[in-house]
Coordinates of C-alpha atoms in Angstrom, one line a residue:
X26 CA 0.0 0.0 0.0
X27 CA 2.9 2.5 -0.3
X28 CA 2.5 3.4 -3.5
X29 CA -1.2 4.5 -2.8
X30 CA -1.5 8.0 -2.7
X31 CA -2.2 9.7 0.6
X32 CA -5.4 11.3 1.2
X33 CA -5.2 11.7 5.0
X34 CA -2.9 14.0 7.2
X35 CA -2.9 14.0 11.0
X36 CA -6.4 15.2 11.2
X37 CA -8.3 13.6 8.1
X38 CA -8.7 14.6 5.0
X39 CA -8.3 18.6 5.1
X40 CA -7.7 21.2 2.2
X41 CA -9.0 23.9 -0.5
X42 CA -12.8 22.9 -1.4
X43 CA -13.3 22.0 -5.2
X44 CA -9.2 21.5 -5.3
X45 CA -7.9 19.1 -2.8
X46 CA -11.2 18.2 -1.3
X47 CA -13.4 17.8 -4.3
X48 CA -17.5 16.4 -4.6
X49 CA -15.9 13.2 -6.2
X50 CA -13.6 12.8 -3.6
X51 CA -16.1 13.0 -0.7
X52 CA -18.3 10.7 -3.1
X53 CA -15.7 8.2 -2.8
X54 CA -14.9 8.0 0.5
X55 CA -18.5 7.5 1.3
X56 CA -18.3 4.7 -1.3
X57 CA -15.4 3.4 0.8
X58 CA -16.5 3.6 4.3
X59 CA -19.6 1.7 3.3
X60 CA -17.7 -1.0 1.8
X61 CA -15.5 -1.1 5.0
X62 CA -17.8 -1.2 7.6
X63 CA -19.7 -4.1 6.0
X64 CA -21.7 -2.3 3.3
X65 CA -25.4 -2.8 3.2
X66 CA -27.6 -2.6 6.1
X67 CA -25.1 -0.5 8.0
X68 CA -25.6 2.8 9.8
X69 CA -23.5 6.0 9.4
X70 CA -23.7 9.1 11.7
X71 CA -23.0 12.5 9.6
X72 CA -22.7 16.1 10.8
X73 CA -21.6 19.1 9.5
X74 CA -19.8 22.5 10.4
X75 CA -20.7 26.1 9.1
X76 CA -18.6 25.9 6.0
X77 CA -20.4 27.5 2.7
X78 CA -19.5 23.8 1.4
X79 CA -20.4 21.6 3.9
X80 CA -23.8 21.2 3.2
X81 CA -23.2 20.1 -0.8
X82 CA -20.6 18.2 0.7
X83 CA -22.7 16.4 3.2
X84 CA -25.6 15.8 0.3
X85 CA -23.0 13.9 -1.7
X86 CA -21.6 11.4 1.0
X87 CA -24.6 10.8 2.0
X88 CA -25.9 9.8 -1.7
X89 CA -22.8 8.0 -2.0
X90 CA -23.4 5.6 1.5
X91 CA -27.3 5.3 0.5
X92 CA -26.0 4.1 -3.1
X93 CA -23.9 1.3 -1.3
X94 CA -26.8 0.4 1.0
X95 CA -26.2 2.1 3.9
X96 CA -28.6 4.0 6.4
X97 CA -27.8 7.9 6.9
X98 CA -28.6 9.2 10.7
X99 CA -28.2 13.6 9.9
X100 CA -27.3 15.5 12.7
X101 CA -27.0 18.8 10.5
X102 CA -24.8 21.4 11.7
X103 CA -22.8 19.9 15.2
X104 CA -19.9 20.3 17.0
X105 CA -17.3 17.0 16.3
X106 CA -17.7 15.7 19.7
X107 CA -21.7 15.4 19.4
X108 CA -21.1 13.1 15.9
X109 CA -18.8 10.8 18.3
X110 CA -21.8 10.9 21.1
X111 CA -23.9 10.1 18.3
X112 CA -22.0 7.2 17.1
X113 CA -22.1 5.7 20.3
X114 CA -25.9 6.2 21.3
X115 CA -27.3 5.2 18.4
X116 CA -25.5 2.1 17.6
X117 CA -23.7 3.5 14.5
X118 CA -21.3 1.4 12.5
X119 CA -19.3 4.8 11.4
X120 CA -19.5 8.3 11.5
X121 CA -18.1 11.4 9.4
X122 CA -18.0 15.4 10.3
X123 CA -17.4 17.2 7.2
X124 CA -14.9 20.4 8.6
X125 CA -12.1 21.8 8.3
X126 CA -11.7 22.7 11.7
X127 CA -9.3 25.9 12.9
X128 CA -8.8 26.3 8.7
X129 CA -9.7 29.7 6.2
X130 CA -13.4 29.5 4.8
X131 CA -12.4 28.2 1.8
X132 CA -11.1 25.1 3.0
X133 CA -13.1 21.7 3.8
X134 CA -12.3 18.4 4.8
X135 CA -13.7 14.9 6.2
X136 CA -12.4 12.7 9.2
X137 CA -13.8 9.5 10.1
X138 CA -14.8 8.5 13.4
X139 CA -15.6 4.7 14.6
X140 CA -18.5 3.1 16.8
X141 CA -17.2 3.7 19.7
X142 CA -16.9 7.4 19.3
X143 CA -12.8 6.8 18.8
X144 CA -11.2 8.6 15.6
X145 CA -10.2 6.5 12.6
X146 CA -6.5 5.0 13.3
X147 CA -3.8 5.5 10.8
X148 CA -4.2 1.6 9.7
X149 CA -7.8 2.4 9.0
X150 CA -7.1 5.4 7.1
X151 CA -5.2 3.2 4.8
X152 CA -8.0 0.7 4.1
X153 CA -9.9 3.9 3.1
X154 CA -7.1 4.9 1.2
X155 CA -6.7 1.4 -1.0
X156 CA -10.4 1.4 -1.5
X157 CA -10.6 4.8 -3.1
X158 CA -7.7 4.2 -5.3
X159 CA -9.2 1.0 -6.9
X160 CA -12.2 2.3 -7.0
X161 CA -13.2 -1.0 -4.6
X162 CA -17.3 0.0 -4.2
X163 CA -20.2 -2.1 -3.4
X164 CA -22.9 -0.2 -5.4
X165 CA -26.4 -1.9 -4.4
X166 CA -29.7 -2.3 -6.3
X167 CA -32.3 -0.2 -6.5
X168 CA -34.4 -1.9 -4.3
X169 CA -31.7 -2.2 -1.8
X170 CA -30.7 1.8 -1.2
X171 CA -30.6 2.8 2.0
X172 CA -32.6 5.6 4.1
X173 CA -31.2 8.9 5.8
X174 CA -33.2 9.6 8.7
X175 CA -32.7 13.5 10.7
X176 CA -31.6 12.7 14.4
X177 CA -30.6 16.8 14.9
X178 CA -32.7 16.4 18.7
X179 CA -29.9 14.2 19.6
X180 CA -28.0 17.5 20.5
X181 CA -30.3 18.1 23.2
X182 CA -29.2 14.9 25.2
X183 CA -25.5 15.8 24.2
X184 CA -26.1 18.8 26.0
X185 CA -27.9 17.3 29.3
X186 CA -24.9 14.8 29.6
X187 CA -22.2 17.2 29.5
X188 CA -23.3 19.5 31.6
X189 CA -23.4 16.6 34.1
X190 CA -20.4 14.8 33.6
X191 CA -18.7 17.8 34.0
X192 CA -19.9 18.5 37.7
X193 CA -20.5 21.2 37.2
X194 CA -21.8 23.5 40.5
X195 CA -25.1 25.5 39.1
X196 CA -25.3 27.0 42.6
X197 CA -22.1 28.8 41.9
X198 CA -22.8 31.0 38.6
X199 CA -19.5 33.0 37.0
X200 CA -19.9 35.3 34.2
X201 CA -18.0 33.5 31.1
X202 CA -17.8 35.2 27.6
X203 CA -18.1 32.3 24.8
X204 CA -16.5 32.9 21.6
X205 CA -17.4 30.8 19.1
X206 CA -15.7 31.6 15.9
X207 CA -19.3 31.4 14.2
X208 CA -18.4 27.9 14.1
X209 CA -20.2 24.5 15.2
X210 CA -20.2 25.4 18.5
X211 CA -21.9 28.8 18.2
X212 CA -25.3 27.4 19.6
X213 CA -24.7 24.2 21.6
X214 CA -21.7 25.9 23.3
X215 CA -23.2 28.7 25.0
X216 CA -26.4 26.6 25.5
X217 CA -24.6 24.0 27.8
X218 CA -22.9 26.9 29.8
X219 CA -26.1 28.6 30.3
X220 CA -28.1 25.6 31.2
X221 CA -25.2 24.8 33.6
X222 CA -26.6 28.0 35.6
X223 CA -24.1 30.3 34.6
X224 CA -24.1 34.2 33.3
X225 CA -23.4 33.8 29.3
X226 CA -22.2 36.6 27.0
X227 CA -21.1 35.1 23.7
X228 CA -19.5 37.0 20.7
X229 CA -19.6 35.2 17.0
X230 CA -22.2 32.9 18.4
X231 CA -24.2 33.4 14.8
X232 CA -23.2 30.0 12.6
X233 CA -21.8 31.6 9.5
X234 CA -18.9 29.8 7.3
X235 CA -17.4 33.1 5.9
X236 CA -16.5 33.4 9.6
X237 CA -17.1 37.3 9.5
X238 CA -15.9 37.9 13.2
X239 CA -12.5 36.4 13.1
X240 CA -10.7 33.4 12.1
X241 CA -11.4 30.1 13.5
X242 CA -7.9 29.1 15.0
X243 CA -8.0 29.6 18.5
X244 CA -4.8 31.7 19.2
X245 CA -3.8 35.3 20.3
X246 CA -4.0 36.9 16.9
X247 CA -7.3 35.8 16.3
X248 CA -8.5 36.9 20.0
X249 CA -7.8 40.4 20.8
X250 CA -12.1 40.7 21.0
X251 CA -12.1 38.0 23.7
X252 CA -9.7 39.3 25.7
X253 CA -10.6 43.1 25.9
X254 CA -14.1 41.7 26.6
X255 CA -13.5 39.5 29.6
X256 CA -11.3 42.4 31.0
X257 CA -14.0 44.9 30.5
X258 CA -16.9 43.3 31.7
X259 CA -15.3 41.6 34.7
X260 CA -15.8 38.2 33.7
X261 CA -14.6 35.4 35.5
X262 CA -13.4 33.7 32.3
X263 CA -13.1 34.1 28.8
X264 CA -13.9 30.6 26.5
X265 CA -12.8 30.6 22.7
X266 CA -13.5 27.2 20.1
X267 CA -12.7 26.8 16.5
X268 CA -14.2 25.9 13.7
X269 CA -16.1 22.8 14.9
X270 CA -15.8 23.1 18.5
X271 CA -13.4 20.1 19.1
X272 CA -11.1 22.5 20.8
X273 CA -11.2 24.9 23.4
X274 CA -9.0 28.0 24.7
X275 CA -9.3 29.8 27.8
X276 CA -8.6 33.4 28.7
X277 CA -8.6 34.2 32.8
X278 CA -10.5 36.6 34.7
X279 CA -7.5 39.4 33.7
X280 CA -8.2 39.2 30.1
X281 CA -4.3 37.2 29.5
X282 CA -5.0 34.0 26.9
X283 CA -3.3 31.2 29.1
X284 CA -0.6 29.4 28.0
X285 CA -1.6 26.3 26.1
X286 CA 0.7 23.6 27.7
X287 CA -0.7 25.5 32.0
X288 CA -4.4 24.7 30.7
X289 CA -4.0 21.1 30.1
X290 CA -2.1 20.9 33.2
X291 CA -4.9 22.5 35.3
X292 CA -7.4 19.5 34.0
X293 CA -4.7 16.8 34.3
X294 CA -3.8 17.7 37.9
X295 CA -7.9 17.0 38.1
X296 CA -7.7 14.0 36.8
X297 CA -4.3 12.8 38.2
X298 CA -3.1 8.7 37.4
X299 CA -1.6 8.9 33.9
X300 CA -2.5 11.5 31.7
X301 CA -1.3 11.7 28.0
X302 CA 0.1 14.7 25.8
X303 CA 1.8 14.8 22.8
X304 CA 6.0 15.5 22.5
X305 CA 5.5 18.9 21.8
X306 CA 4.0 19.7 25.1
X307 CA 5.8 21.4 27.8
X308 CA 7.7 19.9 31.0
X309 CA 5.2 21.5 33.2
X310 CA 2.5 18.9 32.8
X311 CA 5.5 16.1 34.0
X312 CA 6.6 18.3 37.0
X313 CA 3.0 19.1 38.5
X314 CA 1.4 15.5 37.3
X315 CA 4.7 14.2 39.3
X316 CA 3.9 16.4 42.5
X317 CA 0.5 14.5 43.1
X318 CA 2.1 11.1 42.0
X319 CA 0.9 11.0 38.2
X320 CA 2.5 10.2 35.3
X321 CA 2.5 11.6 31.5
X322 CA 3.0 9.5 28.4
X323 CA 4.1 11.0 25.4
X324 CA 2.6 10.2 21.8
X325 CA 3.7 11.2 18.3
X326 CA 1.5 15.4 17.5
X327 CA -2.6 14.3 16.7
X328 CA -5.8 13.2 18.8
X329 CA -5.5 10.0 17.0
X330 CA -2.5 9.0 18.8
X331 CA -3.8 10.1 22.0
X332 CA -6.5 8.4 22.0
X333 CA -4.9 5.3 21.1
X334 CA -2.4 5.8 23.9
X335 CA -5.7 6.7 26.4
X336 CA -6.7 3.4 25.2
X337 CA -3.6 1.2 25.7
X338 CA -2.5 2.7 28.9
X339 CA -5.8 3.0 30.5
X340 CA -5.1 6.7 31.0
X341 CA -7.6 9.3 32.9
X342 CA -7.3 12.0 30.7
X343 CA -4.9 13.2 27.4
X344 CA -4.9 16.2 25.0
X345 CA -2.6 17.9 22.7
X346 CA -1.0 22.0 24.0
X347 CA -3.3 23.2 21.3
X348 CA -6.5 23.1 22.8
X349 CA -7.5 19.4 21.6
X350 CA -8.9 17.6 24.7
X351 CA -10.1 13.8 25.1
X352 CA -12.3 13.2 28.3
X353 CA -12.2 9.0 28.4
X354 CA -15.2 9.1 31.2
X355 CA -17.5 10.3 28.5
X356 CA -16.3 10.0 25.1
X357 CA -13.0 9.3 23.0
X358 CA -13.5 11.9 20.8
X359 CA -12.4 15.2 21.5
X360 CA -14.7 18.0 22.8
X361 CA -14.3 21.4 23.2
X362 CA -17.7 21.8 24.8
X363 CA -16.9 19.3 27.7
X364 CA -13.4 21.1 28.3
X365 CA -14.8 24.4 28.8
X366 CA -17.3 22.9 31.2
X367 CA -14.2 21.5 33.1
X368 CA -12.3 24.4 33.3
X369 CA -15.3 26.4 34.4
X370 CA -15.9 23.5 37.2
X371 CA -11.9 24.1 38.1
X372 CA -12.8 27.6 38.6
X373 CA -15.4 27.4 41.0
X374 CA -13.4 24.3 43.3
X375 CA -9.9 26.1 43.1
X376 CA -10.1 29.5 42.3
X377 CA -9.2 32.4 40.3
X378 CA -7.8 30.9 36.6
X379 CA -4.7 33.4 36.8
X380 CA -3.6 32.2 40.0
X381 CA -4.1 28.2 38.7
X382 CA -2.0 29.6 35.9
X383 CA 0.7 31.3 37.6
X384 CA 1.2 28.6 40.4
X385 CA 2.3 26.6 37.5
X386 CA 6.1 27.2 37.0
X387 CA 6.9 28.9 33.4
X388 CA 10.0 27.7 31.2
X389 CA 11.7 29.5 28.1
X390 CA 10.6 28.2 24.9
X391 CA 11.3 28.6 21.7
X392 CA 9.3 27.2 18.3
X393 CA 11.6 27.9 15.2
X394 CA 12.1 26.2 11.5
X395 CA 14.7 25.4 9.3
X396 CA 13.8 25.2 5.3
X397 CA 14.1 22.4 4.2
X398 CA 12.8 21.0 0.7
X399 CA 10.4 18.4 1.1
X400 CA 12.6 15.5 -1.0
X401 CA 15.1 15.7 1.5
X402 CA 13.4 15.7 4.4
X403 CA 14.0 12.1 4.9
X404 CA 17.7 12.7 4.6
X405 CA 17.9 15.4 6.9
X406 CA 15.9 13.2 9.6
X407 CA 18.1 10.0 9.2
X408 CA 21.4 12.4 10.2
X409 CA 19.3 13.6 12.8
X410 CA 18.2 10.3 14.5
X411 CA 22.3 9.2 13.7
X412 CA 24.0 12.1 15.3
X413 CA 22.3 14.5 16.9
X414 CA 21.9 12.8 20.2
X415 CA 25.7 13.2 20.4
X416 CA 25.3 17.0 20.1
X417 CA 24.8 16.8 24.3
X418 CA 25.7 15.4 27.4
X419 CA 23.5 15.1 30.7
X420 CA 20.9 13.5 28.1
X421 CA 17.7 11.4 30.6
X422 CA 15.2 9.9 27.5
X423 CA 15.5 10.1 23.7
X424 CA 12.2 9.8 22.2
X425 CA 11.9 8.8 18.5
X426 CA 7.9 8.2 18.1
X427 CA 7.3 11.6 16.1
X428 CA 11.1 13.1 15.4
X429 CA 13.6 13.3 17.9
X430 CA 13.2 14.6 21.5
X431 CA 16.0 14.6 24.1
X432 CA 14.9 15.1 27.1
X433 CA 17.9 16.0 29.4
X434 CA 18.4 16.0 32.9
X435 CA 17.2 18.8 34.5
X436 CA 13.8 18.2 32.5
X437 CA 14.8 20.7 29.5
X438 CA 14.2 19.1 26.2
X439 CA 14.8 19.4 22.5
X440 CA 12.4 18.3 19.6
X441 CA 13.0 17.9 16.3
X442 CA 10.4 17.2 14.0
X443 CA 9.6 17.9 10.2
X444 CA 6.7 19.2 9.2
X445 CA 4.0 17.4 8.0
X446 CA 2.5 20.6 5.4
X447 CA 6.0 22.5 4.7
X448 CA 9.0 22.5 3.8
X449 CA 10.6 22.8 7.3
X450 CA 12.4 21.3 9.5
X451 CA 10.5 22.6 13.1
X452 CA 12.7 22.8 16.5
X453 CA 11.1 23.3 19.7
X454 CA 12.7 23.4 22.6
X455 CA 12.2 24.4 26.7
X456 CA 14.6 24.9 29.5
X457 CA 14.7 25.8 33.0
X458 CA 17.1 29.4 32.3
X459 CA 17.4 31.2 28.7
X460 CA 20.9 30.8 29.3
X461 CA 20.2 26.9 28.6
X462 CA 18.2 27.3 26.1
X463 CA 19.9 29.5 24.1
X464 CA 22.8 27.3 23.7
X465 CA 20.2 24.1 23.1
X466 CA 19.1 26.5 20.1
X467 CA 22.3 27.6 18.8
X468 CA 23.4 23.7 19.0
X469 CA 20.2 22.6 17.1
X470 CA 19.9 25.5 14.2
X471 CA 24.0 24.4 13.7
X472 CA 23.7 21.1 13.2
X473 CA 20.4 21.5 10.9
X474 CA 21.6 24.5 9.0
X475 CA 25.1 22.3 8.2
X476 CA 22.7 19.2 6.7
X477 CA 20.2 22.0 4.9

C-alpha cells in the first residue's frame, strides 16, 4: 500500500474545497467507508460544520453511502464531539463530520470517526485509502438503497450529559464570555454553559462559514475581542472554540490568553493517574502531574494517537498543547464543549484561573524552523536520528515516536520534528534558564543549518 497515494494527514482529510477536497472525492470515500464497515444494512452518523460547502458536501456522502446500502442518521450542523456521542448512542457502524476545523473558509475536509466514538486509526485510514484508489465500491440495487433519517434532537441529550459529567456547581454562577468563531459550537456551546446555571455573553455565536468575526484558530492573533471583553466586563473567564468546537482556549479573569501547555495541566492535575500529551508539550504537565504522584506519556503530535495511547495505557485523561482535549469518562472523541465545562468547574473548586496559571512554574521556549525542501526531508531526519543525540551530554530519554526529543536531565528538552505541510524542519525546545536554552538553540539550528 505504499504506493497509494495519501489522502489523510494528522487530522483527516483537510484542504482547498473544489481543489484538494473535491464532490468526487467525498463521493468516494463515502463509497469506501460503506464498503469497510460491512456495506449494506449499515448505519453512518453525519454532521456538518458552518462551511459555505459543507452542506453540498454532506448531500454527496450521503448519496454515496445510501448508493452502497447504507442508512444515513443527519445530525446537520454539530460540534465534532456530538457526531462521536452520536455514534455511540445510536449504535452506529461509522461516522463522518465534514470540517475543516481551525482552517480559512475556503477550505473543507472529512475525518472518520468509529463506533465507539474513537477517531479512525492511521491503519484504518489506509484501508480507506486502497479502496478509493481501486475504486473497490459495493454499489447496491435499487431496491436495496438505504434511508437517511434527521436525528438533529440528539443534540439536546449531548447537551444534558455534558453538563453533568462535568460536575458542574449551578449553585455557583460566573460570568463567562463564549467565543465561538461562528463555528459549530456557536449554539450548543453557550447553551450547555447557560443551562449549567451560569451568566453567558457570547460573541460570533451566529453560525456563519465566511466566519465574518475572526478566524477560527483559537490563538492570540485571532483573540484580541475576547480578551478586551473578559477584561472589560469583569468576567470570570473568557472561552474561545474553533471551527467545529473540538477545541477549546481559555482566557482568565484578567483578560491574559493562558498558556496552552498551563491549561491542560490545570485539567490533568484534576484527573491525576496517567495523563497523556503529545512531545511537543511542555515539561510542566511532568513536573505538576509528578507532585500528586501521576505520570505523562508521550505520543507522536494528533488526537489520534492520544486516543490510542488513552486506550492502551488506560489513561484518565490526554490532550494535545493546542487546545484538543479527550475526556475518556464520557467519550473518546475530542470536545471542546466538555473542556470548557471542566475548566469552568476548576474555577469554582480552586479558584481564580490566573492564579491556577501562575502557580504553574513557566519555562523558556522557543518554536523555530529550518527550510528544508520536502525530497530531502528524509535525509535530513536520518542524520538527525544518527547524530544529533551526540550534540549533548547530561541526556535522561531520547524519544523517536514523532522526530527526535531529548529530554535532558534537568527536564529541558529538545524536539526535532519535520513538518508534516511544509517545507521545514521545526525545532522546539524548553529549558529551565534562557541561558540553557539559548545554547540548546544555537546547538540545534548548527547542526540543521550544516545538513540543509
Amino acid at each position: 500500500m505504499n504506493n497509494i497515494p495519501k489522502l489523510f494527514g494528522t487530522s483527516g482529510i483537510r484542504g482547498e474545497y473544489q481543489k484538494e477536497v473535491t464532490l468526487e472525492l467525498a463521493l468516494d470515500v463515502a463509497r469506501a467507508l460503506a464498503k469497510y464497515i460491512g456495506g449494506a444494512n449499515h448505519i453512518v452518523v453525519i454532521g456538518r460544520d458552518t462551511r459555505t460547502s459543507s452542506s453540498i458536501i454532506e448531500k454527496v456522502m450521503t448519496a454515496g453511502l445510501e448508493q452502497s446500502g447504507c442508512d444515513v442518521l443527519l445530525l446537520g450542523m454539530v460540534p465534532t464531539p456530538v457526531v462521536g456521542y452520536a455514534a455511540i448512542k445510536k449504535d452506529a457502524n461509522a461516522a463522518i463530520m465534514i470540517t475543516a476545523s481551525h482552517n480559512p473558509s475556503k477550505y473543507n475536509g472529512i475525518k472518520l470517526w468509529n463506533a465507539d466514538g474513537s477517531a479512525f486509526k492511521q491503519s484504518q485510514e489506509r484501508e480507506i485509502e486502497k479502496l478509493v484508489y481501486e475504486q473497490d465500491f459495493d454499489i447496491v440495487e435499487w431496491d436495496k438503497i438505504g434511508n437517511d433519517y434527521d436525528i438533529s434532537s440528539l443534540k439536546d441529550e449531548y447537551v444534558d450529559d455534558i453538563i453533568e459529567i462535568s460536575g458542574i456547581d449551578s449553585s455557583q454562577p460566573l460570568k463567562v464570555v463564549v467565543d465561538c468563531a461562528s463555528g459549530a459550537g456557536s449554539i450548543l456551546s453557550p447553551e450547555a454553559i447557560r443551562r449549567s446555571g451560569m451568566d453567558v455573553i457570547t460573541l460570533n455565536a451566529q453560525p456563519d462559514g465566511f466566519f465574518p468575526g475572526r478566524n477560527p484558530e483559537p490563538n492570540s492573533a485571532n483573540l484580541g475581542e475576547l480578551m478586551k471583553t473578559v477584561k472589560v466586563l469583569g468576567a470570570d473567564v473568557g472561552i474561545a472554540h474553533d471551527g467545529d468546537a473540538d477545541r477549546m482556549i481559555a482566557v482568565d479573569e484578567k483578560g491574559r490568553l493562558s498558556d496552552f501547555d498551563k491549561l491542560l495541566t490545570i485539567i490533568a492535575r484534576e484527573f491525576g493517574g496517567t495523563v497523556v500529551t503529545t512531545v511537543d508539550a511542555s515539561a510542566c504537565l511532568d513536573t505538576e502531574m509528578k507532585k500528586i504522584g501521576g505520570s505523562v506519556l508521550r505520543t507522536p503530535v494528533g488526537d489520534v494517537h492520544v486516543a490510542e495511547s488513552i486506550v492502551d495505557n488506560n489513561a484518565t485523561f490526554g490532550g494535545e498543547p493546542s487546545g484538543t482535549w479527550l475526556h475518556p469518562d464520557f467519550c473518546m472523541c475530542p470536545d471542546g464543549l466538555l473542556s470548557g465545562l471542566r475548566i469552568i468547574r476548576a474555577i469554582q473548586k480552586n479558584g481564580p484561573l490566573s492564579k491556577q496559571l501562575d502557580s504553574i512554574e513557566s519555562y523558556p521556549t522557543i518554536r523555530e524552523k529550518i527550510t528544508c525542501p520536502n525530497d530531502k526531508k528524509q535525509e535530513v531526519m536520518s542524520e538527525v536520528f544518527n547524530n544529533f543525540e551526540s550534540q549533548f551530554n547530561d541526556i535522561k530519554e531520547v524519544l523517536t515516536i514523532d522526530g527526535m526529543r531529548i529530554q535532558f536531565m534537568d527536564d529541558s528538552w529538545v524536539l526535532i520534528r519535520p513538518s508534516g505541510t511544509e517545507p521545514y524542519i521545526r525545532i522546539t525546545a524548553e529549558a529551565k534558564s534562557q541561558e540553557d536554552l539559548d545554547k540548546i538553540q544555537k546547538t540545534s539550528v548548527d547542526f540543521l543549518e550544516k545538513l540543509v
